[in-house]
Coordinates of C-alpha atoms and ligand atoms in Angstrom, one line a residue:
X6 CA 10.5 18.0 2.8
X7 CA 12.1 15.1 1.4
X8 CA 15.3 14.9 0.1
X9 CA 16.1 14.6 -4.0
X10 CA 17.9 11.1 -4.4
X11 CA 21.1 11.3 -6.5
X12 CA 21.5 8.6 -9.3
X13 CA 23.7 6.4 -8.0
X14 CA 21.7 5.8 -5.1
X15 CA 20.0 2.2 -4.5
X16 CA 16.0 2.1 -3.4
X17 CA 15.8 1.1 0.2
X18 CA 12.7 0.3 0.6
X19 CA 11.4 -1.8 -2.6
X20 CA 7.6 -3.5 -2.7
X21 CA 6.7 -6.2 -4.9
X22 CA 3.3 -7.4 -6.8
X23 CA 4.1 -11.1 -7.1
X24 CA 2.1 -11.8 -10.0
X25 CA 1.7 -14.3 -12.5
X26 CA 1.6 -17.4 -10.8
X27 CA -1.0 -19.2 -12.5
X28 CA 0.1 -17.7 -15.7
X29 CA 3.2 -19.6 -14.7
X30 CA 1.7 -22.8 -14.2
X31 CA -0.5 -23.0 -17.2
X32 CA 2.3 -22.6 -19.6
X33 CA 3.5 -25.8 -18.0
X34 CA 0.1 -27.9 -18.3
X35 CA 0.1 -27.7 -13.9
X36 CA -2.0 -26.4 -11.5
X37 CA -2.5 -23.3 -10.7
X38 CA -1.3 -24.0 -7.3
X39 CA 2.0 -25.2 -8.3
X40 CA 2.8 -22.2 -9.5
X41 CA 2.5 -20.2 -5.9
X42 CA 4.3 -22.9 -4.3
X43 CA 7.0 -22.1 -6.7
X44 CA 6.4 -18.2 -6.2
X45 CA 7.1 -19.6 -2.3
X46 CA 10.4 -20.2 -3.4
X47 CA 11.1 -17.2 -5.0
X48 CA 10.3 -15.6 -2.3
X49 CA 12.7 -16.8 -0.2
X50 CA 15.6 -16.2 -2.5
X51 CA 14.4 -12.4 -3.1
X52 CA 14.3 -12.0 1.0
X53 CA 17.6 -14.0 1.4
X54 CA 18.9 -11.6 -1.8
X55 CA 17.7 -8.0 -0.1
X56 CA 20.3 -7.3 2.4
X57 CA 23.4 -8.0 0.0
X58 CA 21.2 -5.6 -2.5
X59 CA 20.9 -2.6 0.2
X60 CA 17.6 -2.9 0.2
X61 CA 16.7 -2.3 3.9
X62 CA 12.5 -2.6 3.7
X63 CA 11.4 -5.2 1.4
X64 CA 6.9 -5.3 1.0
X65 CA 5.3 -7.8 -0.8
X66 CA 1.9 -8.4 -1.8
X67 CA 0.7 -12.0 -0.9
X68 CA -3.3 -11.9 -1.1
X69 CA -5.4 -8.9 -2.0
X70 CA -8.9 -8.2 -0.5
X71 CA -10.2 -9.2 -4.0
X72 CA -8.1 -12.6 -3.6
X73 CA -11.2 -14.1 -2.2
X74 CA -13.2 -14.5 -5.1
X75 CA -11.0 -17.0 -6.2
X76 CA -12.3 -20.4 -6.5
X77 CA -12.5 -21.8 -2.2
X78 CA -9.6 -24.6 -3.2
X79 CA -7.3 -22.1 -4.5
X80 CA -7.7 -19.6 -1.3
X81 CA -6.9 -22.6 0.6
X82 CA -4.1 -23.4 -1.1
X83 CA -2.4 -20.0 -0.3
X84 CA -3.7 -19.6 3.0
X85 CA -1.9 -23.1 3.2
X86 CA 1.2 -22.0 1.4
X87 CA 1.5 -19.0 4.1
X88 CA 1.1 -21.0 6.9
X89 CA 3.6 -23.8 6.1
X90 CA 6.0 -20.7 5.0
X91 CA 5.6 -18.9 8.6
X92 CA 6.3 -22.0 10.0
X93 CA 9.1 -23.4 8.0
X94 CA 10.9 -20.2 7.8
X95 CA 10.4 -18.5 10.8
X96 CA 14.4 -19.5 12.8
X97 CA 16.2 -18.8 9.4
X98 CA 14.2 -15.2 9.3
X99 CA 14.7 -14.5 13.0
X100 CA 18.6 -15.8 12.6
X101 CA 19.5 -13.3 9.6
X102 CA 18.1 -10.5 11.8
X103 CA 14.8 -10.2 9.4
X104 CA 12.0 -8.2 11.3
X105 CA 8.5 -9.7 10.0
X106 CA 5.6 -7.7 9.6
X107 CA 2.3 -7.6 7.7
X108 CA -0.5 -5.0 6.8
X109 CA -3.9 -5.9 5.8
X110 CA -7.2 -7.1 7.6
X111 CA -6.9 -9.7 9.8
X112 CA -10.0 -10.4 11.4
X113 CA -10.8 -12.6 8.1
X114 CA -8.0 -15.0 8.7
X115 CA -7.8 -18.3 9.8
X116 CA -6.8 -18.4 14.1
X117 CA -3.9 -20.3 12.9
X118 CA -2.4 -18.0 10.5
X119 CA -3.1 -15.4 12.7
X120 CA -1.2 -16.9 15.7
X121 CA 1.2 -17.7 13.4
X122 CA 1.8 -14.3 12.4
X123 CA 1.1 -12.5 15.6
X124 CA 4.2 -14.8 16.9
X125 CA 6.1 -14.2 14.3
X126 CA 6.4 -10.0 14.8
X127 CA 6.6 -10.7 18.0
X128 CA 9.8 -12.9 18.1
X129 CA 11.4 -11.1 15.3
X130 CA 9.8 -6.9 17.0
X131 CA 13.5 -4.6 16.5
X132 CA 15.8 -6.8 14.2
X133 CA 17.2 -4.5 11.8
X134 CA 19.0 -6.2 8.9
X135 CA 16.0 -6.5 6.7
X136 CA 12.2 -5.5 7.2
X137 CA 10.2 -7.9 5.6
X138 CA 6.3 -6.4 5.4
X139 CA 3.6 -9.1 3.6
X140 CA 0.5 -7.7 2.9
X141 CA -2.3 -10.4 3.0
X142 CA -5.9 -9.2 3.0
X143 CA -4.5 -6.5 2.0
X144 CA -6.6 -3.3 0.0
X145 CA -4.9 -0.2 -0.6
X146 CA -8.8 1.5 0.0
X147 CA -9.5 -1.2 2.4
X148 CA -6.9 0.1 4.6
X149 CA -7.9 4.0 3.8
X150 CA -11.3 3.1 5.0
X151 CA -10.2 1.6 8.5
X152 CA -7.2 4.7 8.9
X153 CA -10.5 6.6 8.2
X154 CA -12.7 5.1 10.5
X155 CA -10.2 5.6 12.9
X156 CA -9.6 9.1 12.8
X157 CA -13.4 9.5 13.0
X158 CA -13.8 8.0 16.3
X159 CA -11.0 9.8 17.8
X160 CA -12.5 13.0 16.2
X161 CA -16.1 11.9 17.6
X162 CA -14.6 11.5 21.2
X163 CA -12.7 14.8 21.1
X164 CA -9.2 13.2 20.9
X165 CA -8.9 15.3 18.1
X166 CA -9.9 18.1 16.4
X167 CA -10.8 18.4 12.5
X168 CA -8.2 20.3 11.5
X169 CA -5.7 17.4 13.1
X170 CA -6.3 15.4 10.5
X171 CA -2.9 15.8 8.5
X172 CA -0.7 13.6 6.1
X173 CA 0.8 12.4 9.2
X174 CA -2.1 12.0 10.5
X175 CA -3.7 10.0 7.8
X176 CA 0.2 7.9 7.4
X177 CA -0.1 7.2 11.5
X178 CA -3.2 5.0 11.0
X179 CA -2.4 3.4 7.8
X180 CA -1.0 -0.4 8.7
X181 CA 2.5 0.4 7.2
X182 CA 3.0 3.5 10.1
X183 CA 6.8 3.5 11.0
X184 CA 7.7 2.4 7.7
X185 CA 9.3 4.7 5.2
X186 CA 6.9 5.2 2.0
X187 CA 8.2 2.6 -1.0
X188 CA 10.9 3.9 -3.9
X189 CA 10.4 1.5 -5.7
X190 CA 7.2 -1.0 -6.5
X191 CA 8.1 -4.3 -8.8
X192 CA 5.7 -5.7 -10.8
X193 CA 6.2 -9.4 -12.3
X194 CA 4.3 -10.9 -15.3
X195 CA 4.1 -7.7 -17.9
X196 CA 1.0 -6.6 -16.2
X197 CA 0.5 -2.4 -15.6
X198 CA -1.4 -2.1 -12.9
X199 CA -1.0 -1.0 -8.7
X200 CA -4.1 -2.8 -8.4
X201 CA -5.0 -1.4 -5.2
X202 CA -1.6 -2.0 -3.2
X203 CA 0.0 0.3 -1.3
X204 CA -2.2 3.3 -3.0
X205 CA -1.5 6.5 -0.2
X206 CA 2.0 5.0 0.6
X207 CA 3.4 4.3 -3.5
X208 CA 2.5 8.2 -4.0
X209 CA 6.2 9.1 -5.4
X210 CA 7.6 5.6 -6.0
X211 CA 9.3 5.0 -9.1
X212 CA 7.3 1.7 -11.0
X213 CA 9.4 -1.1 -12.9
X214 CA 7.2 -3.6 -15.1
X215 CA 8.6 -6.9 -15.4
X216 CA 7.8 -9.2 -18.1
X217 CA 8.8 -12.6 -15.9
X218 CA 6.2 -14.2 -14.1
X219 CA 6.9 -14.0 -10.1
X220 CA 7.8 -17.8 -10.3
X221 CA 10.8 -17.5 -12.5
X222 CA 12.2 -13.9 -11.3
X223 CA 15.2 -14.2 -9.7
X224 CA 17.5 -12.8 -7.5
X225 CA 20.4 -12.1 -10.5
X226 CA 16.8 -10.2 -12.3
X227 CA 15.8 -8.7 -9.1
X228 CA 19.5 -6.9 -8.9
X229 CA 19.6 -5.7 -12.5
X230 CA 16.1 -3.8 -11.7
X231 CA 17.5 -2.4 -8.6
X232 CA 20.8 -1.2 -10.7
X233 CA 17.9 0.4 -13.5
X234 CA 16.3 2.0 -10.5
X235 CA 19.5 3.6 -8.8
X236 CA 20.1 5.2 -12.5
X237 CA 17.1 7.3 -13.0
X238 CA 16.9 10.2 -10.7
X239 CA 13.7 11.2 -8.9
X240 CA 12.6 14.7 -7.5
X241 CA 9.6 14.6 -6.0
X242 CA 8.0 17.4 -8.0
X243 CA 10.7 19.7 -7.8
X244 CA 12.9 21.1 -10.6
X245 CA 16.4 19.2 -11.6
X246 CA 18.8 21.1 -9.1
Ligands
LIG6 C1 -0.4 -13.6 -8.2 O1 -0.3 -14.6 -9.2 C2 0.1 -14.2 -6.9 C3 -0.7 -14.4 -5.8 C4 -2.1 -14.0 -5.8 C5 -0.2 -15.1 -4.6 C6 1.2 -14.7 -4.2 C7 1.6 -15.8 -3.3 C8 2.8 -16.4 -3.3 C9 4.0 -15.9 -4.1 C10 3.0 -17.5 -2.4 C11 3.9 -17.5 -1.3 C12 3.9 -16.2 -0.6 C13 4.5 -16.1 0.6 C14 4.5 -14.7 1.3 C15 5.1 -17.2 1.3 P1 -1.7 -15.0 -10.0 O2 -2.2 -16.2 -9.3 O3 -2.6 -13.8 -9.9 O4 -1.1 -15.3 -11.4 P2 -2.0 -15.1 -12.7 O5 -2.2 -13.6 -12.9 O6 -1.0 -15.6 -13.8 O7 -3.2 -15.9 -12.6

């Protein structure tokens, strides 16, 4: 059972669709590309912002499994942007006690990015300010599929029966296991959609809309959403106590 949160209270675990990018650039006559590099920064000053916010879990959507059908140069461009950003901010991360994670399907990604990541959870595995999780190939079915999958084979062998297939169950072979479902999911650019992130997890999350594009949302924004948040109260399909 979980327990009602009081207004007052502050999200601790808040995910983010970064969108609006392009949108971004377009406005300004530059390439579409220009505009993630400048979503780059932002996401640096909303990681650097979290801790000081109480947020303890911060999620955010990089690339979706749909990403791909964007045009090769694009793809590139972001696959790019990740690496250089794994690269260049890995020591400041690691030295404000940031533990890195990411969900999604890797097999797809580049050896580099890969290694990159796969280094980066490692060196950063139990720091506890700040849990930073980036999704990247990341489907909310695509992930439901594979916890599936997995379940099915462990079921075929005889690891399990039928009837063990519970919510924890299901939660223990999503990508996100260990981490505490999301209160709160941030959308940039006026869109209102989940589009597929974070669909089993984002069950009872509280949703704030956001007309800025991810580029130009900033940490003095990202507070005054998180102060919205703590003054609603949520009850998880229970009555007002
Ligand atoms: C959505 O905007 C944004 C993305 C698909 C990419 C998000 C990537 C970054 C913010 C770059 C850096 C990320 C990390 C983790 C270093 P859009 O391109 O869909 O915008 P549009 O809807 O206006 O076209």
């Amino acid at each position: 059972m979980r327990d009602e949160v009081k207004p007052g209270g502050g999200p601790s675990h808040v995910a983010v669709i970064m969108d609006g990018n392009g949108r971004w650039a377009a406005r300004r006559g530059l390439p579409r590309l220009a505009g993630h590099r400048r979503g780059a920064d932002t996401v640096r000053a909303i990681v650097r912002a979290s801790p000081e916010l109480g947020i303890r879990y911060l999620t955010l959507f990089a690339f979706s499994t749909e990403n791909w059908k964007r045009p090769a140069e694009e793809v590139n461009g972001l696959m790019g942007l990740f690496r250089r950003y794994l690269r260049k901010d890995s020591a400041e991360l690691e030295a404000n006690g940031v533990e890195v994670r990411f969900i999604g399907e890797r097999t797809r990604l580049n050896a580099t990015l890969r290694d990159l990541m796969q280094g980066l959870e490692g060196r950063t595995r139990g720091l506890d300010r700040l849990t930073l999780t980036v999704a990247i190939n990341y489907g909310g079915r695509d992930e439901l599929v594979r916890a599936a999958r997995g379940l099915a084979t462990r079921i075929a062998a005889g690891e399990i029966a039928p009837e063990g297939v519970d919510e924890a169950a299901i939660a223990a072979g999503l990508d996100t296991r260990g981490l505490p479902d999301p209160d709160l999911v941030i959308r940039t650019s006026g869109e209102s959609r989940i589009s597929n992130f974070l669909l089993w997890q984002a069950a009872y999350a509280e949703y704030a809309f956001v007309t800025e594009c991810w580029p130009e949302f900033t940490p003095e924004r990202f507070a005054e959403v998180i102060a919205h948040y703590a003054a609603r109260e949520r009850r998880f399909g229970a009555v007002r106590a």
